[in-house]
CSV table of C-alpha atoms in Angstrom, one decimal:
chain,number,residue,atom,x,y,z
A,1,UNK,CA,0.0,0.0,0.0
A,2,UNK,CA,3.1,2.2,1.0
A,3,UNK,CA,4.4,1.5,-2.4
A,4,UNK,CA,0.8,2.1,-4.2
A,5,UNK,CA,0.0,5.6,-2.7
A,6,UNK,CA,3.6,6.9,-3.2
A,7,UNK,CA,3.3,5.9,-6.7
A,8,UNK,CA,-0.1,7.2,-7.4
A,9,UNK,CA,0.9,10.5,-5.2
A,10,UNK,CA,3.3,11.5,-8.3
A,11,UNK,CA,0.3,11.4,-10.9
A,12,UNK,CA,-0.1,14.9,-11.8
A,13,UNK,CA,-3.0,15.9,-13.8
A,14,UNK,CA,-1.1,18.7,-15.6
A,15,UNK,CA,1.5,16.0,-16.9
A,16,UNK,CA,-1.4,14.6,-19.0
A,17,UNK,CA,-3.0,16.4,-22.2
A,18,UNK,CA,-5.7,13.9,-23.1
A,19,UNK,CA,-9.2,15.8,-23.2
A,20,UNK,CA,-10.9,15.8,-20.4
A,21,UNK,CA,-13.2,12.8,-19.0
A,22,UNK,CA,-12.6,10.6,-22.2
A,23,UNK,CA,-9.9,8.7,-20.8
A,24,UNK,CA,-12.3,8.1,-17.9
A,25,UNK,CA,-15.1,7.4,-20.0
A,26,UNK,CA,-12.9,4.9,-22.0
A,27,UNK,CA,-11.0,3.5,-18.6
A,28,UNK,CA,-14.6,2.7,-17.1
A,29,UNK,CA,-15.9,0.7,-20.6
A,30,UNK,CA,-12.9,-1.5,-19.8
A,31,UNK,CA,-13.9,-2.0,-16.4
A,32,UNK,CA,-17.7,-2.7,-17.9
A,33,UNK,CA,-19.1,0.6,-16.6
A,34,UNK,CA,-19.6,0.1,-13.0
A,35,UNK,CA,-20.5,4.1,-12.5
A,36,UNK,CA,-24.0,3.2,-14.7
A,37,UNK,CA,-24.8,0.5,-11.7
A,38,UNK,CA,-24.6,3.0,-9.1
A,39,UNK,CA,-27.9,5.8,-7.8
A,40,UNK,CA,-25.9,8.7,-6.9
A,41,UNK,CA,-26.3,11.8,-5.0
A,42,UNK,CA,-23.2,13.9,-6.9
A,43,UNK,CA,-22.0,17.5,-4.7
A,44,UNK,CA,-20.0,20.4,-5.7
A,45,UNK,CA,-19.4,23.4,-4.8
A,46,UNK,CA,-16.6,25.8,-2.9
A,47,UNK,CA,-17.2,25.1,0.8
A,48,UNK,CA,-19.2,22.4,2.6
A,49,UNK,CA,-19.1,19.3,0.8
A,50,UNK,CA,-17.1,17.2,2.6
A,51,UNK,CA,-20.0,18.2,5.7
A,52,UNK,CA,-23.1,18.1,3.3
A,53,UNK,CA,-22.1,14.1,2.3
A,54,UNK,CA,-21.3,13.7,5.8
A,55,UNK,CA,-24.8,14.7,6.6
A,56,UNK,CA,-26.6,12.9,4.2
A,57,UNK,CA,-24.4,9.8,5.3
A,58,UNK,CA,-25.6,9.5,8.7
A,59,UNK,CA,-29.1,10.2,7.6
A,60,UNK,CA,-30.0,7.8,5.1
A,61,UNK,CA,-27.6,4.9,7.1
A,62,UNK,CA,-29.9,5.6,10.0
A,63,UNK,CA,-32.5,5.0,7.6
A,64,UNK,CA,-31.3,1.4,6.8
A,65,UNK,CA,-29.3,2.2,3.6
A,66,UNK,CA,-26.0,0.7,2.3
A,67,UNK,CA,-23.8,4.1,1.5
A,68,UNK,CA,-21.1,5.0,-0.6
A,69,UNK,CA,-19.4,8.2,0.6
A,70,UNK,CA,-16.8,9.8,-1.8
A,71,UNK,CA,-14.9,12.9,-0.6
A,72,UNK,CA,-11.3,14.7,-0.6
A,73,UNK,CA,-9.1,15.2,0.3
A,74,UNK,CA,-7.9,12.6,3.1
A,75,UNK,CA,-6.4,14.0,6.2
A,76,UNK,CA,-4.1,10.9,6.8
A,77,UNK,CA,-4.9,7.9,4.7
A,78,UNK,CA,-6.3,8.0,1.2
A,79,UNK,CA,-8.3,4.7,2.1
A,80,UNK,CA,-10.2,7.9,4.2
A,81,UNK,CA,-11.9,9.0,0.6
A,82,UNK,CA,-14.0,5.9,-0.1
A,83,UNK,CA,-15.9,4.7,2.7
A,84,UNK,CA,-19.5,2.3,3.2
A,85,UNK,CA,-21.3,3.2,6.1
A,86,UNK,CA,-18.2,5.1,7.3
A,87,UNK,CA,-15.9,1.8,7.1
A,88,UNK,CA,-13.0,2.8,5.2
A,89,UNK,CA,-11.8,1.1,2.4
A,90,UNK,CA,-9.5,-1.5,2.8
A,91,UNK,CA,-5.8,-2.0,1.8
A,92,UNK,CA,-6.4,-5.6,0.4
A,93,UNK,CA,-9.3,-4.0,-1.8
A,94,UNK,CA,-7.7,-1.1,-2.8
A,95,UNK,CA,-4.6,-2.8,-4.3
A,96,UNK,CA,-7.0,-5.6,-5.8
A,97,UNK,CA,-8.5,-2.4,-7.9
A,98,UNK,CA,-5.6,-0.6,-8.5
A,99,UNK,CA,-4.0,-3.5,-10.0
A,100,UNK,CA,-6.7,-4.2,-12.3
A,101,UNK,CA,-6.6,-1.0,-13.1
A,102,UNK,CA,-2.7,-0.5,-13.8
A,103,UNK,CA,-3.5,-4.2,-16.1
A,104,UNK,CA,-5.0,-1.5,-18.5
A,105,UNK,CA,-3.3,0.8,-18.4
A,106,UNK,CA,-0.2,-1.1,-19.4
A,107,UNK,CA,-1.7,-3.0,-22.3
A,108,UNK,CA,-4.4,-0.4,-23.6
A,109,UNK,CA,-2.3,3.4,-22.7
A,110,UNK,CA,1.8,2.0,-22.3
A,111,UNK,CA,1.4,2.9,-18.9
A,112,UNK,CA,0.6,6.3,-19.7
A,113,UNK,CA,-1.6,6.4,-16.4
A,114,UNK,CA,-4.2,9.2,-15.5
A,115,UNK,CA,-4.2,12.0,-12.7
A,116,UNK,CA,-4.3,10.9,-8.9
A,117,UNK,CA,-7.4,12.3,-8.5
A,118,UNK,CA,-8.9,10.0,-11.9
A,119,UNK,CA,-7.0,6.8,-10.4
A,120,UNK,CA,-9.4,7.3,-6.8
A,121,UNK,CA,-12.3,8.3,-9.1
A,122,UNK,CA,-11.9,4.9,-10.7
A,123,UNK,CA,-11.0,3.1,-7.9
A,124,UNK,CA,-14.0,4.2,-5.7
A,125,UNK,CA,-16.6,3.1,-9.2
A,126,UNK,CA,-15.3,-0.7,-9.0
A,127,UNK,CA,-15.5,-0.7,-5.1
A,128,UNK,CA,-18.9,1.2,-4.4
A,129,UNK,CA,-20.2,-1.1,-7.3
A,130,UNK,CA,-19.0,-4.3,-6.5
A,131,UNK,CA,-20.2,-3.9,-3.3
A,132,UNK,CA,-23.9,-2.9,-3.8
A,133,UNK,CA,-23.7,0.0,-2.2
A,134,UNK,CA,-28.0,1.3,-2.3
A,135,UNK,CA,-26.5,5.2,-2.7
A,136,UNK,CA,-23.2,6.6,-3.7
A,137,UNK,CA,-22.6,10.0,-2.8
A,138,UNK,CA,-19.9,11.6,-4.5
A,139,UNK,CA,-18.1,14.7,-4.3
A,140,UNK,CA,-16.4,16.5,-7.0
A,141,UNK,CA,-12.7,16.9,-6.7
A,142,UNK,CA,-12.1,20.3,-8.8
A,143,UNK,CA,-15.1,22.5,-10.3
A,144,UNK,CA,-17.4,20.0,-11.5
A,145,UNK,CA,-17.9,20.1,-15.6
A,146,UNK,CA,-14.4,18.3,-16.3
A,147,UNK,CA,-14.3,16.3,-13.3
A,148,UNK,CA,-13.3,12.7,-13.0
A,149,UNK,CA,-16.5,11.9,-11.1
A,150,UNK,CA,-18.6,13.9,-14.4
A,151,UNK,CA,-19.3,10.9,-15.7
A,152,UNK,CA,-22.2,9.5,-13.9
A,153,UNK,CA,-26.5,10.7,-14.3
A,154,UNK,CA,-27.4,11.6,-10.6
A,155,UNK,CA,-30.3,11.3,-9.1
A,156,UNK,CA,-29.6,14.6,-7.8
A,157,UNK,CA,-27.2,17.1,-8.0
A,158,UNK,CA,-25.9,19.6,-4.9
A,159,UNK,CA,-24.3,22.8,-5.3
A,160,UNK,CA,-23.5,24.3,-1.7
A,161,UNK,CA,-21.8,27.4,-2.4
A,162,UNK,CA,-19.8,29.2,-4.8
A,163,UNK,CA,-16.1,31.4,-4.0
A,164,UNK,CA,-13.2,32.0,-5.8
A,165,UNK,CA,-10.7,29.6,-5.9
A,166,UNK,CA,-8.5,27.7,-8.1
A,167,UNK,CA,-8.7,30.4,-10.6
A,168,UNK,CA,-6.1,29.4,-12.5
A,169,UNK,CA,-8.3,26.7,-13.6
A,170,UNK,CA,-12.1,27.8,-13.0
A,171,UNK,CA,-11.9,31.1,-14.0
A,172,UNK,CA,-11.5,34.3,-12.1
A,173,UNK,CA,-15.3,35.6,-11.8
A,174,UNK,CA,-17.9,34.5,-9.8
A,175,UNK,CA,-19.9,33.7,-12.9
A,176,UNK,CA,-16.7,31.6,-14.7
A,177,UNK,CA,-16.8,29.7,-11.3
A,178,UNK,CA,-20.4,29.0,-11.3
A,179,UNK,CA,-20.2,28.0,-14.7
A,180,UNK,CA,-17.7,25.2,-14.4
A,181,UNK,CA,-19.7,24.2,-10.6
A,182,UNK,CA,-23.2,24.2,-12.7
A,183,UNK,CA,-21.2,21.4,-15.1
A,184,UNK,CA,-23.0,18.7,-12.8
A,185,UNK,CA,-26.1,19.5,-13.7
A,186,UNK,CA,-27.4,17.0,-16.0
A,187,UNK,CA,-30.9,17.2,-18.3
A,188,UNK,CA,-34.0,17.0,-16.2
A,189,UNK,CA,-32.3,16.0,-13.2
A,190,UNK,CA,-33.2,18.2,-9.9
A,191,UNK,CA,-30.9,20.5,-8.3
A,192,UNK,CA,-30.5,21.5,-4.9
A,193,UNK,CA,-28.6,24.7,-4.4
A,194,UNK,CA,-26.9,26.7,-1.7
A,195,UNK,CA,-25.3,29.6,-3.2
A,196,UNK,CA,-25.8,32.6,-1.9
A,197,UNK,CA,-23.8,34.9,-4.5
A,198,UNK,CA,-26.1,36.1,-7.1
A,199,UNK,CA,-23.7,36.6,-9.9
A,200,UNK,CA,-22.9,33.1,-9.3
A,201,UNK,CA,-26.7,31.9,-8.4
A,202,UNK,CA,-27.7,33.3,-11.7
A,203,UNK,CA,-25.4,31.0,-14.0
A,204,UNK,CA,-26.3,27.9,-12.2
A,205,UNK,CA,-30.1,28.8,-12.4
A,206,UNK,CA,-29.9,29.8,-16.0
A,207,UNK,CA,-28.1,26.4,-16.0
A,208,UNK,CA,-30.6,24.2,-14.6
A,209,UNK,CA,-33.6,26.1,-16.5
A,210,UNK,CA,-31.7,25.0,-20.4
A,211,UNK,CA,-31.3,21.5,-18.9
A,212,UNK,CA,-34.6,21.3,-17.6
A,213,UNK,CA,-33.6,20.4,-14.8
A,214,UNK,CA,-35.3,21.6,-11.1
A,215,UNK,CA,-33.8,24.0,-9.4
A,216,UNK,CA,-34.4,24.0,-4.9
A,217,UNK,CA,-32.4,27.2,-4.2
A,218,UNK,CA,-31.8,27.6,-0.2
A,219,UNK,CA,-33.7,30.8,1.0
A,220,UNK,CA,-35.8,30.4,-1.9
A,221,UNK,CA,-37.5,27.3,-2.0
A,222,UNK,CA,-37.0,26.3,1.8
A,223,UNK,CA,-35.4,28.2,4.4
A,224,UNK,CA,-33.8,28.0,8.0
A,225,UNK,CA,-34.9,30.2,11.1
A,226,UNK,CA,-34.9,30.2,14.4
A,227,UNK,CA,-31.1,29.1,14.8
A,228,UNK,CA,-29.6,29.0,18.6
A,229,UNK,CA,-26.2,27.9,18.7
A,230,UNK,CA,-25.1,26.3,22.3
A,231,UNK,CA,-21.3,24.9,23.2
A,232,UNK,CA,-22.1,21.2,22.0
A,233,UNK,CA,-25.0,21.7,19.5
A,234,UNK,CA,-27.0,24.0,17.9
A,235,UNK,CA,-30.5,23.8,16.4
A,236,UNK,CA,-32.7,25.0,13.8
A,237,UNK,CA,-36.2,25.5,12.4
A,238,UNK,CA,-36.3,23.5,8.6
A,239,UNK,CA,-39.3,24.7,6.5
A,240,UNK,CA,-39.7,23.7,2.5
A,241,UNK,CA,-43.5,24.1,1.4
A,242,UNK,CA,-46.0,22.0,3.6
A,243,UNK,CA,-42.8,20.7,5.5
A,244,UNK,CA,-42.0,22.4,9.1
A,245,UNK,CA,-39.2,20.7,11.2
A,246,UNK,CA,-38.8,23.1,14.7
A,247,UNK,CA,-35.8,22.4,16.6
A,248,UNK,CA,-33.7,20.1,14.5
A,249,UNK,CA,-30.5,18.9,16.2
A,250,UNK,CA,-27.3,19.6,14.7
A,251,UNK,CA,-23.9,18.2,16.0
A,252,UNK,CA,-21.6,20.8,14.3
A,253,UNK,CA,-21.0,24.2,15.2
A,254,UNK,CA,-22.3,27.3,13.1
A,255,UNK,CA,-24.5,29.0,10.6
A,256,UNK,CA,-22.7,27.8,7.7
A,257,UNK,CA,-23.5,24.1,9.0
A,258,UNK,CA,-27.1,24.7,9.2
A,259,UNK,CA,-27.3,25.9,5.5
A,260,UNK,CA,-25.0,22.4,5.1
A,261,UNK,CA,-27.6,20.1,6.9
A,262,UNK,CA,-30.9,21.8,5.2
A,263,UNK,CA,-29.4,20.9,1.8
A,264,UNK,CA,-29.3,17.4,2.6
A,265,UNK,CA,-32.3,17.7,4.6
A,266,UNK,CA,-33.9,18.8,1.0
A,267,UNK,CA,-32.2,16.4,-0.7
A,268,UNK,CA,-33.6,13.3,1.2
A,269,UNK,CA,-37.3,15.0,0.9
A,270,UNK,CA,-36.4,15.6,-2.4
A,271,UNK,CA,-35.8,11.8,-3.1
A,272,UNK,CA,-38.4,10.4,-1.1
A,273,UNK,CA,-40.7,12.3,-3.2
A,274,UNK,CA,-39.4,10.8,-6.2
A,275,UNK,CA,-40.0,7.6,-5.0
A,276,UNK,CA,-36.2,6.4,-4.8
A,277,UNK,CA,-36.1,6.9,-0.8
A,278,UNK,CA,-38.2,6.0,2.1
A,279,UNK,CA,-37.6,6.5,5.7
A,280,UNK,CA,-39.3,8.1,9.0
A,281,UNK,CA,-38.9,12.0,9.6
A,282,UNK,CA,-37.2,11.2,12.6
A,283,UNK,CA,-34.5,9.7,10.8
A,284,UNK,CA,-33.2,13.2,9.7
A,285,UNK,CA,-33.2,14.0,13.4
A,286,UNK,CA,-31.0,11.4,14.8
A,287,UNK,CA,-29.0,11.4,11.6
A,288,UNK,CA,-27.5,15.3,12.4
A,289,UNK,CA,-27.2,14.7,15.6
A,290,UNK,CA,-24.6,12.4,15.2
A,291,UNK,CA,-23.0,13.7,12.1
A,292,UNK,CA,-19.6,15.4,12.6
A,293,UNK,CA,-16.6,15.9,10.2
A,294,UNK,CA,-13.2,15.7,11.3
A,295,UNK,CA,-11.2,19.2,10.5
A,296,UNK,CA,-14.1,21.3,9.9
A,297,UNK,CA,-14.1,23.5,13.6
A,298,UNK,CA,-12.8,20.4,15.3
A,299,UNK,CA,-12.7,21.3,18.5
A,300,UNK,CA,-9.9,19.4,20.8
A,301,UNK,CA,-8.9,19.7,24.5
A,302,UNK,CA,-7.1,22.8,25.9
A,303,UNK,CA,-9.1,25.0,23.6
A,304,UNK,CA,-7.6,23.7,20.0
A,305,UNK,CA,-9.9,24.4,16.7
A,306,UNK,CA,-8.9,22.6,14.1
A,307,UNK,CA,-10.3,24.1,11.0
A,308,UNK,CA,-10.0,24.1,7.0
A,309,UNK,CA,-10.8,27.2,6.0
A,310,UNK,CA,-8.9,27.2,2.7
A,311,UNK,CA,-10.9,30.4,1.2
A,312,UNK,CA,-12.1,33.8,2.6
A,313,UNK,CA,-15.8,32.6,2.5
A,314,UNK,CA,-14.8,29.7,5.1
A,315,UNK,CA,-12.7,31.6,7.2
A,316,UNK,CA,-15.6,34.2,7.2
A,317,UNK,CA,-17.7,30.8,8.6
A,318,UNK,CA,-14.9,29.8,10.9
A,319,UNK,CA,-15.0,33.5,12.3
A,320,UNK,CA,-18.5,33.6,12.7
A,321,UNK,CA,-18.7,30.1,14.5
A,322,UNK,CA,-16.2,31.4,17.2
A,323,UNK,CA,-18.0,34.2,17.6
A,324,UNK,CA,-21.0,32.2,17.9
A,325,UNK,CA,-19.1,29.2,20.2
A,326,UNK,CA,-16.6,31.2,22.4
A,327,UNK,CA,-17.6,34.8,22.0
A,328,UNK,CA,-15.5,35.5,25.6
A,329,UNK,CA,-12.6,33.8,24.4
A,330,UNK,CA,-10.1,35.8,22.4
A,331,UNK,CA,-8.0,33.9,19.5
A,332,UNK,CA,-4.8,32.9,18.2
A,333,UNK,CA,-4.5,31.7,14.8
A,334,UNK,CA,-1.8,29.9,13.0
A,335,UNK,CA,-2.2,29.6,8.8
A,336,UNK,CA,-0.5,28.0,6.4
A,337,UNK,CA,-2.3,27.4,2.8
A,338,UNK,CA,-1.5,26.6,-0.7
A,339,UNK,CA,-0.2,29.1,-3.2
A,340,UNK,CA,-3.8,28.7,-5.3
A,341,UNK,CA,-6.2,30.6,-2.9
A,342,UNK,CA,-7.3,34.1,-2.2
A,343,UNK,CA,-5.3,34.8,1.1
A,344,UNK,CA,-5.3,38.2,1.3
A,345,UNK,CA,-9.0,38.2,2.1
A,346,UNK,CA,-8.5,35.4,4.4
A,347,UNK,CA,-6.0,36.9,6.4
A,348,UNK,CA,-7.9,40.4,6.4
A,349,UNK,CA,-10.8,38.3,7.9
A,350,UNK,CA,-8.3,37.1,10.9
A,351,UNK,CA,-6.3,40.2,11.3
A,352,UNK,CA,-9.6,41.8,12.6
A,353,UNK,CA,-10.2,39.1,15.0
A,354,UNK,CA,-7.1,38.0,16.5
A,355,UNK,CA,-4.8,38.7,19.0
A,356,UNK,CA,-1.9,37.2,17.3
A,357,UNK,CA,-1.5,36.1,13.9
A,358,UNK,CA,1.2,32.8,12.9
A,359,UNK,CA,2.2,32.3,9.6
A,360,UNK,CA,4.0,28.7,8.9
A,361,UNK,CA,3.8,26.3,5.8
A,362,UNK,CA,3.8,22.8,4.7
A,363,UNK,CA,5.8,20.3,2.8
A,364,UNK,CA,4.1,20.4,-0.2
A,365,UNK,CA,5.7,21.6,-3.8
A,366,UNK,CA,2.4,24.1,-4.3
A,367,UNK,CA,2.7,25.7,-0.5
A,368,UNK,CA,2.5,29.2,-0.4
A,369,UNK,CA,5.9,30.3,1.9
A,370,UNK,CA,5.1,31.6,5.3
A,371,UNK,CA,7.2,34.9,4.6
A,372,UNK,CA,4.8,35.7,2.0
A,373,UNK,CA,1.9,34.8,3.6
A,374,UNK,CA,3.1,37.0,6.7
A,375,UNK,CA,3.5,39.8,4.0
A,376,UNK,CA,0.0,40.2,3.7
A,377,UNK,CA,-1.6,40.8,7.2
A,378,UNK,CA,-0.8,43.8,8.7
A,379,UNK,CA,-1.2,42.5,12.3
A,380,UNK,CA,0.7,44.2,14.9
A,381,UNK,CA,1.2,40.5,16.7
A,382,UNK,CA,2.0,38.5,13.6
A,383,UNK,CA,5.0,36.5,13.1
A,384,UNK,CA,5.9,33.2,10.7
A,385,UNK,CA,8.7,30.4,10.3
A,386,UNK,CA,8.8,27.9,7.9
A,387,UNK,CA,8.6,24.8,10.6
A,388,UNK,CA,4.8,24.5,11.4
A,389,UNK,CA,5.3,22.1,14.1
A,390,UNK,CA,7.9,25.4,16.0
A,391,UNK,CA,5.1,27.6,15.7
A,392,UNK,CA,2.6,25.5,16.7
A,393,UNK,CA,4.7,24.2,19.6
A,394,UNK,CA,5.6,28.1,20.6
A,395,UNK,CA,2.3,29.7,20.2
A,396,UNK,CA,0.9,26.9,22.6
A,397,UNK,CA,3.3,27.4,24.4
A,398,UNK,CA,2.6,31.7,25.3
A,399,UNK,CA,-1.0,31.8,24.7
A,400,UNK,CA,-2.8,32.4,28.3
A,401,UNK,CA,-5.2,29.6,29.2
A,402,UNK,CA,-8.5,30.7,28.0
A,403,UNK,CA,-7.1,31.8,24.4
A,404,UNK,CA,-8.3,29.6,22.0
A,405,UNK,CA,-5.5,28.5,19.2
A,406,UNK,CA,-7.4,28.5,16.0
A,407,UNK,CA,-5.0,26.4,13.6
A,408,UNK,CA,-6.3,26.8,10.1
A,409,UNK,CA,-6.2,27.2,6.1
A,410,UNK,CA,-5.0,24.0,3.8
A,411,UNK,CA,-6.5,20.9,4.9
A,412,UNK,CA,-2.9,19.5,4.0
A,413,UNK,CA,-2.0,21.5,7.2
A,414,UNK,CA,-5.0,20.2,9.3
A,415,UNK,CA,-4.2,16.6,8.6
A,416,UNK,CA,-0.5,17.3,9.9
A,417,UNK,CA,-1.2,19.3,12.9
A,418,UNK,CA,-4.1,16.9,13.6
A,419,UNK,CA,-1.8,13.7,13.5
A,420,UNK,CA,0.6,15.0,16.0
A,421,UNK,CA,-1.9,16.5,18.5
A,422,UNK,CA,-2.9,12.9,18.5
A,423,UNK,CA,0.5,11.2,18.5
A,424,UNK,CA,0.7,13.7,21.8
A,425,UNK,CA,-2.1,12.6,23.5
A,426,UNK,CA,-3.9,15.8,23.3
């Protein structure tokens, strides 16, 4: 496995100039389509994916179903991106389908082998269909129109939000953004929507309308009141037509969670209506109650967040849920991100906020260096140094007791810090 990952690790998708998805297209014929066997639930979008498939997850498996979860990226193993009923994959039965895989590869492409991300994508097909899974619900890697996982016809699409990011390769507008996100829509297939920014709310609508496809728009077509956040949970009124749900329990902490949870709240109406679903309204209850994602305001002992806010619209969320969570408290962040995302808004955002800003960076070729991350904040308390786990160690270290030490941007970072707070024993 040590081997397998290192290997696929070095696939870059830039080293390959194929057009998009017909290598995938072709791989999966090959493989005898497993992606046609599966009824998916496929998500996109800027922020909140990773907690909107989480939700949906611990829904419908309280409501008896066999599901396939698909998300990115992993925090330590990459076994953590394809899981049934939150098992993992395993090592056994990920090398079984990589090596089928690599088989064509080498005899159909000269070992000319796909992206990292395309090699998952194909992976997770063969395992979620071999093992029967009842729902796959799959997140998009980058954007959404030439994604690996833009191969398959949803039951229903998600779109939770919409920010600027990877512009290189999205577009640098709102609208190019949307564009590219609204690529998952597929003809007549409903879509449930979360985005807020109307530039960006207007392509996906105009979208959805020239596919025929319908359009549930949060704020729009069902809304959430009534929300009181408390130290451990917080709770919320769900309405959508005829539907009222007062007081719905959510595990995770903030507002931007409760727009998370009433997409896949509408999502599992949506599909009950349809006839695909069927399950109790009380599942959705007990489903958010125990849903939680690790490295999305993680919260650990000694008043640690862990939290990967990797654009200015989720470190807006972040600061919003500490407001919300620890509004006595005052905070220390530490940030280190890669050199694709809009810091300067970011760190804006937290030099408001904090009373000491740490700049630090990660092993990674594409990591933006902490000097230059430092360069932007204008924070009279900010320092950086290229060794996270010194600043992390130092800032721990000085804080006073009742700070809290807010250690955020990449989730590269996150999975890092994360893995030694618990190597510590924290």
């Amino acid at each position: 496995m040590n081997e397998c990952t290192k290997f696929i690790f070095t696939l870059k998708a830039v080293d390959h100039k194929r057009a998009p998805l017909v290598l995938m297209r072709e791989v999966l014929a090959h493989l005898g389509h497993p992606h046609n066997q599966l009824r998916v639930i496929h998500v996109a979008g800027s922020n909140g994916k990773g907690s909107t498939v989480n939700a949906l997850r611990e829904m419908l498996q309280h409501a008896g179903y066999k599901v396939g979860a698909f998300t990115s990226p992993h925090l330590e193993r990459v076994n953590e991106r394809m899981t049934i009923n939150g098992k993992q994959i395993s090592d056994e039965q990920f090398l079984a389908y990589f090596n089928q895989l690599a088989k064509i590869i080498e005899e159909q492409y000269n070992g000319d082998f796909p992206s990292f991300f395309e090699v998952v994508t194909l992976i997770m097909f063969q395992y979620f269909a071999h093992q029967g899974v009842d729902i796959a619900i799959i997140e998009t890697g980058l954007g959404g129109r030439l994604d690996a996982t833009n191969v398959v016809t949803p039951l229903l699409a998600i779109i939770t939000t919409i920010s600027l990011e990877h512009t290189a390769f999205l577009g640098d507008t709102f609208a190019k953004v949307a564009s590219e996100k609204a690529g998952i829509i597929k003809r007549g297939v409903p879509v449930v929507v979360g985005v807020r920014n109307e530039e960006a709310l207007a392509v996906i609508k105009a979208t959805a309308e020239e596919r025929h496809a319908p359009c549930f728009v949060l704020g729009q077509d069902f809304t959430v009141t009534n929300s009181e956040q408390g130290t451990d949970y917080q709770q919320f009124t769900y309405k959508k037509e005829q539907v009222v749900m007062m007081d719905v329990p959510l595990k995770m902490a903030g507002p931007h969670q409760i727009n998370n949870a009433s997409l896949a709240i509408t999502t599992l109406l949506l599909l009950r209506e349809d006839g695909y679903l069927s399950f109790a309204d009380d599942t959705i209850r007990q489903g958010l109650q125990r849903a939680q994602w690790a490295g999305r305001f993680e919260q650990w002992p000694n008043h640690i967040v862990l939290d990967g806010a990797h654009n200015s619209e989720g470190t807006a969320a972040l600061i919003q849920t500490l407001k919300d969570v620890y509004p006595n408290n005052q905070y220390r962040f530490i940030y280190a991100a890669l050199a694709d995302k809009d810091h300067a808004n970011s760190i804006e955002l937290m030099d408001a906020v904090a009373i000491s800003i740490a700049f630090t960076e990660i092993n990674l070729p594409n990591a933006m260096p902490a000097e230059s991350l430092a360069m932007l904040s204008t924070h009279a308390h900010k320092t950086h140094h290229e060794e996270w786990l010194e600043i992390v160690q130092t800032v721990l270290h000085e804080r006073h007791e009742e700070d809290i030490v807010v250690i955020t941007g990449s989730l590269y970072f996150i999975a890092e810090v994360r893995q030694w707070l618990q190597e510590e024993g924290q």
